[in-house]
mmCIF file with all atom_site columns, C-alpha atoms in Angstrom:
data_model
loop_
_atom_site.group_PDB
_atom_site.id
_atom_site.type_symbol
_atom_site.label_atom_id
_atom_site.label_alt_id
_atom_site.label_comp_id
_atom_site.label_asym_id
_atom_site.label_entity_id
_atom_site.label_seq_id
_atom_site.pdbx_PDB_ins_code
_atom_site.Cartn_x
_atom_site.Cartn_y
_atom_site.Cartn_z
_atom_site.occupancy
_atom_site.B_iso_or_equiv
_atom_site.pdbx_formal_charge
_atom_site.auth_seq_id
_atom_site.auth_comp_id
_atom_site.auth_asym_id
_atom_site.auth_atom_id
_atom_site.pdbx_PDB_model_num
ATOM 1   C CA . MET A 1 1   ? -46.843 -24.134 5.631   1.00 52.00 ? 1   MET A CA 1
ATOM 2   C CA . CYS A 1 2   ? -46.098 -20.958 7.507   1.00 54.00 ? 2   CYS A CA 1
ATOM 3   C CA . ASP A 1 3   ? -43.507 -18.311 7.448   1.00 55.00 ? 3   ASP A CA 1
ATOM 4   C CA . ASP A 1 4   ? -40.967 -18.007 10.250  1.00 54.00 ? 4   ASP A CA 1
ATOM 5   C CA . CYS A 1 5   ? -42.927 -15.402 12.171  1.00 52.00 ? 5   CYS A CA 1
ATOM 6   C CA . GLU A 1 6   ? -46.207 -17.405 11.988  1.00 54.00 ? 6   GLU A CA 1
ATOM 7   C CA . CYS A 1 7   ? -44.449 -20.569 13.186  1.00 55.00 ? 7   CYS A CA 1
ATOM 8   C CA . CYS A 1 8   ? -42.843 -18.677 16.011  1.00 52.00 ? 8   CYS A CA 1
ATOM 9   C CA . CYS A 1 9   ? -46.195 -17.216 17.014  1.00 52.00 ? 9   CYS A CA 1
ATOM 10  C CA . ALA A 1 10  ? -47.892 -20.652 16.846  1.00 56.00 ? 10  ALA A CA 1
ATOM 11  C CA . CYS A 1 11  ? -45.348 -22.075 19.276  1.00 57.00 ? 11  CYS A CA 1
ATOM 12  C CA . PHE A 1 12  ? -46.308 -19.440 21.793  1.00 52.00 ? 12  PHE A CA 1
ATOM 13  C CA . ALA A 1 13  ? -50.062 -19.465 21.130  1.00 57.00 ? 13  ALA A CA 1
ATOM 14  C CA . PRO A 1 14  ? -51.031 -18.683 24.756  1.00 61.00 ? 14  PRO A CA 1
ATOM 15  C CA . TYR A 1 15  ? -48.845 -15.642 24.596  1.00 56.00 ? 15  TYR A CA 1
ATOM 16  C CA . GLN A 1 16  ? -49.503 -14.778 20.960  1.00 60.00 ? 16  GLN A CA 1
ATOM 17  C CA . ARG A 1 17  ? -49.290 -10.989 21.251  1.00 59.00 ? 17  ARG A CA 1
ATOM 18  C CA . PHE A 1 18  ? -46.039 -11.113 23.190  1.00 57.00 ? 18  PHE A CA 1
ATOM 19  C CA . ALA A 1 19  ? -44.561 -13.831 20.943  1.00 55.00 ? 19  ALA A CA 1
ATOM 20  C CA . CYS A 1 20  ? -45.396 -11.998 17.719  1.00 60.00 ? 20  CYS A CA 1
ATOM 21  C CA . GLY A 1 21  ? -43.946 -8.781  19.072  1.00 62.00 ? 21  GLY A CA 1
ATOM 22  C CA . PHE A 1 22  ? -40.827 -10.663 20.138  1.00 55.00 ? 22  PHE A CA 1
ATOM 23  C CA . CYS A 1 23  ? -40.419 -12.272 16.693  1.00 62.00 ? 23  CYS A CA 1
ATOM 24  C CA . ILE A 1 24  ? -40.931 -8.985  14.882  1.00 66.00 ? 24  ILE A CA 1
ATOM 25  C CA . GLY A 1 25  ? -38.400 -7.344  17.205  1.00 58.00 ? 25  GLY A CA 1
ATOM 26  C CA . LEU A 1 26  ? -35.837 -10.049 16.405  1.00 60.00 ? 26  LEU A CA 1
ATOM 27  C CA . ALA A 1 27  ? -36.445 -9.581  12.675  1.00 57.00 ? 27  ALA A CA 1
ATOM 28  C CA . ILE A 1 28  ? -35.901 -5.822  12.977  1.00 61.00 ? 28  ILE A CA 1
ATOM 29  C CA . ILE A 1 29  ? -32.722 -6.305  15.017  1.00 57.00 ? 29  ILE A CA 1
ATOM 30  C CA . ALA A 1 30  ? -31.401 -8.800  12.454  1.00 49.00 ? 30  ALA A CA 1
ATOM 31  C CA . ALA A 1 31  ? -32.159 -6.411  9.569   1.00 46.00 ? 31  ALA A CA 1
ATOM 32  C CA . VAL A 1 32  ? -30.454 -3.512  11.355  1.00 42.00 ? 32  VAL A CA 1
ATOM 33  C CA . ALA A 1 33  ? -27.436 -5.721  12.132  1.00 40.00 ? 33  ALA A CA 1
ATOM 34  C CA . VAL A 1 34  ? -27.096 -6.655  8.441   1.00 37.00 ? 34  VAL A CA 1
ATOM 35  C CA . ILE A 1 35  ? -27.277 -2.998  7.422   1.00 39.00 ? 35  ILE A CA 1
ATOM 36  C CA . VAL A 1 36  ? -24.665 -2.021  10.019  1.00 37.00 ? 36  VAL A CA 1
ATOM 37  C CA . VAL A 1 37  ? -22.315 -4.789  8.833   1.00 39.00 ? 37  VAL A CA 1
ATOM 38  C CA . LEU A 1 38  ? -22.695 -3.694  5.199   1.00 39.00 ? 38  LEU A CA 1
ATOM 39  C CA . VAL A 1 39  ? -22.092 -0.045  6.060   1.00 41.00 ? 39  VAL A CA 1
ATOM 40  C CA . LEU A 1 40  ? -19.062 -0.789  8.225   1.00 39.00 ? 40  LEU A CA 1
ATOM 41  C CA . GLY A 1 41  ? -17.639 -3.377  5.849   1.00 41.00 ? 41  GLY A CA 1
ATOM 42  C CA . TYR A 1 42  ? -18.200 -1.640  2.525   1.00 45.00 ? 42  TYR A CA 1
ATOM 43  C CA . GLY A 1 43  ? -18.936 1.995   3.320   1.00 56.00 ? 43  GLY A CA 1
ATOM 44  C CA . HIS A 1 44  ? -15.636 3.057   4.892   1.00 81.00 ? 44  HIS A CA 1
ATOM 45  C CA . VAL A 1 45  ? -12.429 2.590   2.892   1.00 89.00 ? 45  VAL A CA 1
ATOM 46  C CA . ALA A 1 46  ? -9.148  1.837   4.665   1.00 92.00 ? 46  ALA A CA 1
ATOM 47  C CA . GLN A 1 47  ? -6.166  2.645   2.462   1.00 94.00 ? 47  GLN A CA 1
ATOM 48  C CA . PRO A 1 48  ? -3.526  -0.058  1.932   1.00 96.00 ? 48  PRO A CA 1
ATOM 49  C CA . ARG A 1 49  ? -0.534  -0.357  4.224   1.00 97.00 ? 49  ARG A CA 1
ATOM 50  C CA . PHE A 1 50  ? 2.906   -0.417  2.601   1.00 98.00 ? 50  PHE A CA 1
ATOM 51  C CA . GLU A 1 51  ? 6.088   -1.670  4.248   1.00 98.00 ? 51  GLU A CA 1
ATOM 52  C CA . VAL A 1 52  ? 9.604   -2.204  2.944   1.00 98.00 ? 52  VAL A CA 1
ATOM 53  C CA . ASP A 1 53  ? 10.596  -5.433  4.669   1.00 98.00 ? 53  ASP A CA 1
ATOM 54  C CA . ASP A 1 54  ? 14.080  -5.625  3.207   1.00 97.00 ? 54  ASP A CA 1
ATOM 55  C CA . ALA A 1 55  ? 16.355  -3.676  0.863   1.00 97.00 ? 55  ALA A CA 1
ATOM 56  C CA . SER A 1 56  ? 19.867  -4.024  -0.508  1.00 96.00 ? 56  SER A CA 1
ATOM 57  C CA . LEU A 1 57  ? 21.978  -1.401  -2.286  1.00 97.00 ? 57  LEU A CA 1
ATOM 58  C CA . THR A 1 58  ? 25.133  -2.825  -3.894  1.00 96.00 ? 58  THR A CA 1
ATOM 59  C CA . ARG A 1 59  ? 26.061  0.062   -6.196  1.00 97.00 ? 59  ARG A CA 1
ATOM 60  C CA . PHE A 1 60  ? 25.372  3.781   -6.027  1.00 98.00 ? 60  PHE A CA 1
ATOM 61  C CA . THR A 1 61  ? 27.692  6.187   -7.811  1.00 97.00 ? 61  THR A CA 1
ATOM 62  C CA . VAL A 1 62  ? 27.275  9.703   -9.154  1.00 97.00 ? 62  VAL A CA 1
ATOM 63  C CA . ALA A 1 63  ? 29.319  11.030  -12.083 1.00 97.00 ? 63  ALA A CA 1
ATOM 64  C CA . THR A 1 64  ? 29.328  14.720  -12.995 1.00 95.00 ? 64  THR A CA 1
ATOM 65  C CA . SER A 1 65  ? 31.030  14.706  -16.412 1.00 93.00 ? 65  SER A CA 1
ATOM 66  C CA . PRO A 1 66  ? 30.007  15.113  -19.151 1.00 93.00 ? 66  PRO A CA 1
ATOM 67  C CA . ALA A 1 67  ? 26.578  15.143  -17.413 1.00 94.00 ? 67  ALA A CA 1
ATOM 68  C CA . THR A 1 68  ? 25.358  14.302  -13.937 1.00 96.00 ? 68  THR A CA 1
ATOM 69  C CA . THR A 1 69  ? 24.388  10.622  -13.878 1.00 97.00 ? 69  THR A CA 1
ATOM 70  C CA . ILE A 1 70  ? 23.612  7.896   -11.363 1.00 98.00 ? 70  ILE A CA 1
ATOM 71  C CA . SER A 1 71  ? 24.564  4.216   -11.633 1.00 98.00 ? 71  SER A CA 1
ATOM 72  C CA . TYR A 1 72  ? 22.949  1.846   -9.150  1.00 98.00 ? 72  TYR A CA 1
ATOM 73  C CA . ASN A 1 73  ? 21.780  -1.643  -8.202  1.00 98.00 ? 73  ASN A CA 1
ATOM 74  C CA . LEU A 1 74  ? 18.906  -1.906  -5.746  1.00 98.00 ? 74  LEU A CA 1
ATOM 75  C CA . THR A 1 75  ? 16.654  -4.727  -4.578  1.00 97.00 ? 75  THR A CA 1
ATOM 76  C CA . LEU A 1 76  ? 13.788  -4.356  -2.138  1.00 97.00 ? 76  LEU A CA 1
ATOM 77  C CA . THR A 1 77  ? 10.938  -6.389  -0.723  1.00 98.00 ? 77  THR A CA 1
ATOM 78  C CA . LEU A 1 78  ? 7.653   -4.474  -0.583  1.00 98.00 ? 78  LEU A CA 1
ATOM 79  C CA . ALA A 1 79  ? 4.692   -5.761  1.446   1.00 98.00 ? 79  ALA A CA 1
ATOM 80  C CA . VAL A 1 80  ? 1.233   -4.441  0.549   1.00 98.00 ? 80  VAL A CA 1
ATOM 81  C CA . ARG A 1 81  ? -1.538  -5.042  3.091   1.00 98.00 ? 81  ARG A CA 1
ATOM 82  C CA . ASN A 1 82  ? -5.271  -4.672  2.348   1.00 97.00 ? 82  ASN A CA 1
ATOM 83  C CA . ARG A 1 83  ? -6.529  -3.457  5.744   1.00 96.00 ? 83  ARG A CA 1
ATOM 84  C CA . ASN A 1 84  ? -10.229 -3.683  4.848   1.00 95.00 ? 84  ASN A CA 1
ATOM 85  C CA . TRP A 1 85  ? -11.899 -6.597  6.603   1.00 91.00 ? 85  TRP A CA 1
ATOM 86  C CA . ALA A 1 86  ? -14.608 -7.122  3.966   1.00 91.00 ? 86  ALA A CA 1
ATOM 87  C CA . MET A 1 87  ? -13.552 -5.412  0.720   1.00 94.00 ? 87  MET A CA 1
ATOM 88  C CA . GLY A 1 88  ? -11.120 -6.769  -1.824  1.00 95.00 ? 88  GLY A CA 1
ATOM 89  C CA . ALA A 1 89  ? -8.825  -4.207  -3.502  1.00 96.00 ? 89  ALA A CA 1
ATOM 90  C CA . THR A 1 90  ? -8.135  -4.217  -7.242  1.00 96.00 ? 90  THR A CA 1
ATOM 91  C CA . PHE A 1 91  ? -4.932  -2.485  -8.335  1.00 97.00 ? 91  PHE A CA 1
ATOM 92  C CA . ARG A 1 92  ? -4.879  -1.131  -11.887 1.00 95.00 ? 92  ARG A CA 1
ATOM 93  C CA . SER A 1 93  ? -1.328  0.134   -11.443 1.00 96.00 ? 93  SER A CA 1
ATOM 94  C CA . LEU A 1 94  ? 1.354   0.605   -8.802  1.00 97.00 ? 94  LEU A CA 1
ATOM 95  C CA . GLU A 1 95  ? 4.793   2.096   -9.492  1.00 97.00 ? 95  GLU A CA 1
ATOM 96  C CA . ALA A 1 96  ? 7.882   2.709   -7.403  1.00 98.00 ? 96  ALA A CA 1
ATOM 97  C CA . ASP A 1 97  ? 9.805   5.900   -8.149  1.00 98.00 ? 97  ASP A CA 1
ATOM 98  C CA . TYR A 1 98  ? 13.381  5.885   -6.791  1.00 98.00 ? 98  TYR A CA 1
ATOM 99  C CA . ARG A 1 99  ? 14.586  9.314   -5.670  1.00 98.00 ? 99  ARG A CA 1
ATOM 100 C CA . PHE A 1 100 ? 17.805  10.803  -4.329  1.00 98.00 ? 100 PHE A CA 1
ATOM 101 C CA . GLU A 1 101 ? 17.827  14.365  -2.973  1.00 97.00 ? 101 GLU A CA 1
ATOM 102 C CA . ASP A 1 102 ? 14.238  14.704  -4.248  1.00 96.00 ? 102 ASP A CA 1
ATOM 103 C CA . GLN A 1 103 ? 15.284  13.860  -7.814  1.00 97.00 ? 103 GLN A CA 1
ATOM 104 C CA . SER A 1 104 ? 13.949  10.786  -9.615  1.00 97.00 ? 104 SER A CA 1
ATOM 105 C CA . PHE A 1 105 ? 16.567  8.448   -11.080 1.00 97.00 ? 105 PHE A CA 1
ATOM 106 C CA . ASP A 1 106 ? 14.429  5.416   -11.992 1.00 97.00 ? 106 ASP A CA 1
ATOM 107 C CA . ARG A 1 107 ? 10.872  4.072   -11.971 1.00 97.00 ? 107 ARG A CA 1
ATOM 108 C CA . VAL A 1 108 ? 9.817   0.414   -11.797 1.00 96.00 ? 108 VAL A CA 1
ATOM 109 C CA . ASP A 1 109 ? 6.459   -1.348  -11.991 1.00 96.00 ? 109 ASP A CA 1
ATOM 110 C CA . VAL A 1 110 ? 5.202   -3.100  -8.868  1.00 97.00 ? 110 VAL A CA 1
ATOM 111 C CA . VAL A 1 111 ? 1.804   -3.944  -10.382 1.00 93.00 ? 111 VAL A CA 1
ATOM 112 C CA . ALA A 1 112 ? 1.110   -3.477  -14.083 1.00 82.00 ? 112 ALA A CA 1
ATOM 113 C CA . SER A 1 113 ? -1.758  -4.384  -16.401 1.00 74.00 ? 113 SER A CA 1
ATOM 114 C CA . PRO A 1 114 ? -3.649  -6.694  -16.154 1.00 86.00 ? 114 PRO A CA 1
ATOM 115 C CA . THR A 1 115 ? -5.155  -5.739  -12.806 1.00 92.00 ? 115 THR A CA 1
ATOM 116 C CA . TYR A 1 116 ? -4.068  -7.350  -9.549  1.00 96.00 ? 116 TYR A CA 1
ATOM 117 C CA . VAL A 1 117 ? -6.673  -8.302  -6.920  1.00 96.00 ? 117 VAL A CA 1
ATOM 118 C CA . LEU A 1 118 ? -5.695  -8.301  -3.238  1.00 97.00 ? 118 LEU A CA 1
ATOM 119 C CA . PRO A 1 119 ? -8.363  -9.957  -1.036  1.00 97.00 ? 119 PRO A CA 1
ATOM 120 C CA . ALA A 1 120 ? -9.547  -8.400  2.213   1.00 96.00 ? 120 ALA A CA 1
ATOM 121 C CA . ARG A 1 121 ? -7.132  -8.712  5.179   1.00 96.00 ? 121 ARG A CA 1
ATOM 122 C CA . LYS A 1 122 ? -4.436  -10.216 2.956   1.00 98.00 ? 122 LYS A CA 1
ATOM 123 C CA . THR A 1 123 ? -0.834  -9.140  2.323   1.00 98.00 ? 123 THR A CA 1
ATOM 124 C CA . ALA A 1 124 ? 1.000   -9.392  -0.992  1.00 98.00 ? 124 ALA A CA 1
ATOM 125 C CA . VAL A 1 125 ? 4.805   -9.373  -1.106  1.00 98.00 ? 125 VAL A CA 1
ATOM 126 C CA . PHE A 1 126 ? 6.661   -8.038  -4.151  1.00 97.00 ? 126 PHE A CA 1
ATOM 127 C CA . ARG A 1 127 ? 10.400  -8.351  -4.711  1.00 97.00 ? 127 ARG A CA 1
ATOM 128 C CA . LEU A 1 128 ? 11.819  -5.623  -6.943  1.00 97.00 ? 128 LEU A CA 1
ATOM 129 C CA . ALA A 1 129 ? 15.298  -5.799  -8.431  1.00 97.00 ? 129 ALA A CA 1
ATOM 130 C CA . SER A 1 130 ? 16.618  -3.107  -10.745 1.00 97.00 ? 130 SER A CA 1
ATOM 131 C CA . GLY A 1 131 ? 19.756  -1.326  -11.784 1.00 97.00 ? 131 GLY A CA 1
ATOM 132 C CA . ALA A 1 132 ? 21.060  1.074   -14.417 1.00 96.00 ? 132 ALA A CA 1
ATOM 133 C CA . ASP A 1 133 ? 24.240  2.586   -15.793 1.00 96.00 ? 133 ASP A CA 1
ATOM 134 C CA . ALA A 1 134 ? 24.636  6.340   -16.122 1.00 95.00 ? 134 ALA A CA 1
ATOM 135 C CA . VAL A 1 135 ? 21.032  7.505   -15.718 1.00 95.00 ? 135 VAL A CA 1
ATOM 136 C CA . ASN A 1 136 ? 20.779  11.264  -16.269 1.00 96.00 ? 136 ASN A CA 1
ATOM 137 C CA . VAL A 1 137 ? 19.578  13.085  -13.163 1.00 96.00 ? 137 VAL A CA 1
ATOM 138 C CA . MET A 1 138 ? 19.150  16.770  -12.279 1.00 94.00 ? 138 MET A CA 1
ATOM 139 C CA . LEU A 1 139 ? 20.985  16.768  -8.957  1.00 94.00 ? 139 LEU A CA 1
ATOM 140 C CA . GLY A 1 140 ? 22.644  20.175  -9.037  1.00 93.00 ? 140 GLY A CA 1
ATOM 141 C CA . SER A 1 141 ? 25.630  21.175  -6.931  1.00 95.00 ? 141 SER A CA 1
ATOM 142 C CA . ALA A 1 142 ? 23.764  20.704  -3.618  1.00 96.00 ? 142 ALA A CA 1
ATOM 143 C CA . GLY A 1 143 ? 22.764  17.169  -4.592  1.00 96.00 ? 143 GLY A CA 1
ATOM 144 C CA . VAL A 1 144 ? 26.329  16.305  -5.616  1.00 97.00 ? 144 VAL A CA 1
ATOM 145 C CA . ARG A 1 145 ? 27.626  17.589  -2.275  1.00 97.00 ? 145 ARG A CA 1
ATOM 146 C CA . ALA A 1 146 ? 25.031  15.477  -0.446  1.00 98.00 ? 146 ALA A CA 1
ATOM 147 C CA . TYR A 1 147 ? 26.142  12.428  -2.424  1.00 98.00 ? 147 TYR A CA 1
ATOM 148 C CA . ARG A 1 148 ? 29.801  12.950  -1.558  1.00 97.00 ? 148 ARG A CA 1
ATOM 149 C CA . LYS A 1 149 ? 28.997  13.407  2.120   1.00 98.00 ? 149 LYS A CA 1
ATOM 150 C CA . GLN A 1 150 ? 26.883  10.237  2.238   1.00 98.00 ? 150 GLN A CA 1
ATOM 151 C CA . SER A 1 151 ? 29.360  8.316   0.095   1.00 97.00 ? 151 SER A CA 1
ATOM 152 C CA . ALA A 1 152 ? 32.089  8.990   2.648   1.00 97.00 ? 152 ALA A CA 1
ATOM 153 C CA . LYS A 1 153 ? 29.937  7.173   5.243   1.00 96.00 ? 153 LYS A CA 1
ATOM 154 C CA . GLY A 1 154 ? 28.788  4.460   2.843   1.00 95.00 ? 154 GLY A CA 1
ATOM 155 C CA . VAL A 1 155 ? 25.132  5.093   3.768   1.00 97.00 ? 155 VAL A CA 1
ATOM 156 C CA . PHE A 1 156 ? 22.614  6.698   1.403   1.00 98.00 ? 156 PHE A CA 1
ATOM 157 C CA . ASP A 1 157 ? 19.202  8.267   1.952   1.00 98.00 ? 157 ASP A CA 1
ATOM 158 C CA . ILE A 1 158 ? 16.981  7.051   -0.875  1.00 98.00 ? 158 ILE A CA 1
ATOM 159 C CA . GLU A 1 159 ? 13.233  7.599   -1.046  1.00 98.00 ? 159 GLU A CA 1
ATOM 160 C CA . VAL A 1 160 ? 10.841  5.188   -2.718  1.00 98.00 ? 160 VAL A CA 1
ATOM 161 C CA . LYS A 1 161 ? 7.734   7.042   -3.827  1.00 98.00 ? 161 LYS A CA 1
ATOM 162 C CA . LEU A 1 162 ? 4.754   4.802   -4.601  1.00 98.00 ? 162 LEU A CA 1
ATOM 163 C CA . SER A 1 163 ? 1.890   5.821   -6.878  1.00 97.00 ? 163 SER A CA 1
ATOM 164 C CA . GLY A 1 164 ? -0.958  3.987   -8.565  1.00 96.00 ? 164 GLY A CA 1
ATOM 165 C CA . GLN A 1 165 ? -4.696  3.394   -8.819  1.00 96.00 ? 165 GLN A CA 1
ATOM 166 C CA . VAL A 1 166 ? -6.905  1.085   -6.770  1.00 96.00 ? 166 VAL A CA 1
ATOM 167 C CA . LYS A 1 167 ? -10.632 0.289   -6.666  1.00 94.00 ? 167 LYS A CA 1
ATOM 168 C CA . TYR A 1 168 ? -12.436 -1.335  -3.748  1.00 94.00 ? 168 TYR A CA 1
ATOM 169 C CA . GLN A 1 169 ? -15.148 -3.987  -3.882  1.00 91.00 ? 169 GLN A CA 1
ATOM 170 C CA . LEU A 1 170 ? -18.667 -2.573  -4.463  1.00 89.00 ? 170 LEU A CA 1
ATOM 171 C CA . HIS A 1 171 ? -17.116 0.840   -5.243  1.00 91.00 ? 171 HIS A CA 1
ATOM 172 C CA . SER A 1 172 ? -16.922 2.277   -8.758  1.00 90.00 ? 172 SER A CA 1
ATOM 173 C CA . THR A 1 173 ? -14.209 4.923   -8.290  1.00 92.00 ? 173 THR A CA 1
ATOM 174 C CA . TRP A 1 174 ? -10.576 4.306   -9.187  1.00 95.00 ? 174 TRP A CA 1
ATOM 175 C CA . CYS A 1 175 ? -8.696  5.919   -6.308  1.00 95.00 ? 175 CYS A CA 1
ATOM 176 C CA . ARG A 1 176 ? -5.272  7.492   -6.689  1.00 96.00 ? 176 ARG A CA 1
ATOM 177 C CA . LEU A 1 177 ? -2.639  6.112   -4.323  1.00 96.00 ? 177 LEU A CA 1
ATOM 178 C CA . GLU A 1 178 ? 0.465   7.912   -3.122  1.00 97.00 ? 178 GLU A CA 1
ATOM 179 C CA . ALA A 1 179 ? 2.951   6.860   -0.458  1.00 98.00 ? 179 ALA A CA 1
ATOM 180 C CA . LYS A 1 180 ? 6.552   7.591   0.397   1.00 98.00 ? 180 LYS A CA 1
ATOM 181 C CA . CYS A 1 181 ? 9.101   5.266   1.952   1.00 98.00 ? 181 CYS A CA 1
ATOM 182 C CA . PRO A 1 182 ? 12.320  6.891   3.238   1.00 98.00 ? 182 PRO A CA 1
ATOM 183 C CA . LEU A 1 183 ? 15.167  4.354   3.236   1.00 98.00 ? 183 LEU A CA 1
ATOM 184 C CA . ASN A 1 184 ? 18.540  4.611   4.917   1.00 97.00 ? 184 ASN A CA 1
ATOM 185 C CA . LEU A 1 185 ? 20.664  2.136   2.970   1.00 97.00 ? 185 LEU A CA 1
ATOM 186 C CA . GLN A 1 186 ? 24.160  0.968   3.751   1.00 96.00 ? 186 GLN A CA 1
ATOM 187 C CA . LEU A 1 187 ? 26.162  0.180   0.624   1.00 96.00 ? 187 LEU A CA 1
ATOM 188 C CA . GLY A 1 188 ? 26.762  -3.547  0.412   1.00 91.00 ? 188 GLY A CA 1
ATOM 189 C CA . SER A 1 189 ? 29.185  -5.698  -1.501  1.00 83.00 ? 189 SER A CA 1
ATOM 190 C CA . PRO A 1 190 ? 28.097  -6.811  -5.019  1.00 79.00 ? 190 PRO A CA 1
ATOM 191 C CA . ASP A 1 191 ? 29.057  -10.405 -4.167  1.00 73.00 ? 191 ASP A CA 1
ATOM 192 C CA . GLY A 1 192 ? 26.853  -10.355 -1.055  1.00 66.00 ? 192 GLY A CA 1
ATOM 193 C CA . GLY A 1 193 ? 29.758  -10.562 1.371   1.00 64.00 ? 193 GLY A CA 1
ATOM 194 C CA . GLY A 1 194 ? 29.552  -8.818  4.741   1.00 63.00 ? 194 GLY A CA 1
ATOM 195 C CA . ALA A 1 195 ? 26.518  -8.252  6.920   1.00 68.00 ? 195 ALA A CA 1
ATOM 196 C CA . VAL A 1 196 ? 24.313  -5.274  6.112   1.00 83.00 ? 196 VAL A CA 1
ATOM 197 C CA . VAL A 1 197 ? 21.541  -4.445  8.565   1.00 87.00 ? 197 VAL A CA 1
ATOM 198 C CA . PHE A 1 198 ? 18.265  -3.058  7.223   1.00 94.00 ? 198 PHE A CA 1
ATOM 199 C CA . GLN A 1 199 ? 15.599  -1.490  9.414   1.00 92.00 ? 199 GLN A CA 1
ATOM 200 C CA . LYS A 1 200 ? 12.089  -2.454  8.335   1.00 96.00 ? 200 LYS A CA 1
ATOM 201 C CA . THR A 1 201 ? 10.306  0.693   7.145   1.00 97.00 ? 201 THR A CA 1
ATOM 202 C CA . THR A 1 202 ? 6.603   1.569   7.211   1.00 98.00 ? 202 THR A CA 1
ATOM 203 C CA . CYS A 1 203 ? 5.678   3.899   4.361   1.00 98.00 ? 203 CYS A CA 1
ATOM 204 C CA . GLU A 1 204 ? 3.641   7.050   4.854   1.00 98.00 ? 204 GLU A CA 1
ATOM 205 C CA . VAL A 1 205 ? 0.416   6.853   2.843   1.00 97.00 ? 205 VAL A CA 1
ATOM 206 C CA . LEU A 1 206 ? -0.749  10.284  1.734   1.00 94.00 ? 206 LEU A CA 1
ATOM 207 C CA . ARG A 1 207 ? -4.407  10.997  2.388   1.00 86.00 ? 207 ARG A CA 1
ATOM 208 C CA . SER A 1 208 ? -6.551  10.981  -0.740  1.00 85.00 ? 208 SER A CA 1
ATOM 209 C CA . SER A 1 209 ? -8.752  13.992  -1.472  1.00 85.00 ? 209 SER A CA 1
ATOM 210 C CA . GLN A 1 210 ? -11.062 11.908  -3.688  1.00 89.00 ? 210 GLN A CA 1
ATOM 211 C CA . LYS A 1 211 ? -14.584 11.268  -2.417  1.00 86.00 ? 211 LYS A CA 1
ATOM 212 C CA . GLY A 1 212 ? -15.031 7.656   -1.359  1.00 79.00 ? 212 GLY A CA 1
ATOM 213 C CA . CYS A 1 213 ? -11.289 7.004   -1.246  1.00 87.00 ? 213 CYS A CA 1
#
């Protein structure tokens, strides 16, 4: 029995010194290559990519008496891409905060407990459907004016703000996630009649200040 290096050297007995040096060199190169792969694959974290593939707004009204409220119906398709080529991503939470004129009017869970695991280089698609009647919102007079102006055109600027926590394979830190997705939504018919065009939107992921995230 012999180890790999001894067998390699035996095969090249007439050139033993050269052969042994060659085998040792190959072993060193292989070890360095493994280290480089581990560092590149697990050392650097690539934050997820978020895209809104589709969205539909079939009701959006603001009432100002007796209090300022919003009533709405919104559905959207959110694609979440794990851009890391080696590391899986475990989500402990992920929420979508719906905002109009920088004021939140609802919040829905995209991922809730228990945790959700997204493998490396994979994309998960979530379909969110929500609505509410007369949700109190602090719009103010400027926000009400913006609503009336947009309502006249039948197109509303609504921002989806994403937030949550994620941990990457072989890492111990739960990283905070924040992203914002500005949507320009044409008001559609509740019965689905009429064609409404939606422009696919890539969300802006805010850079994390956490070490290792």
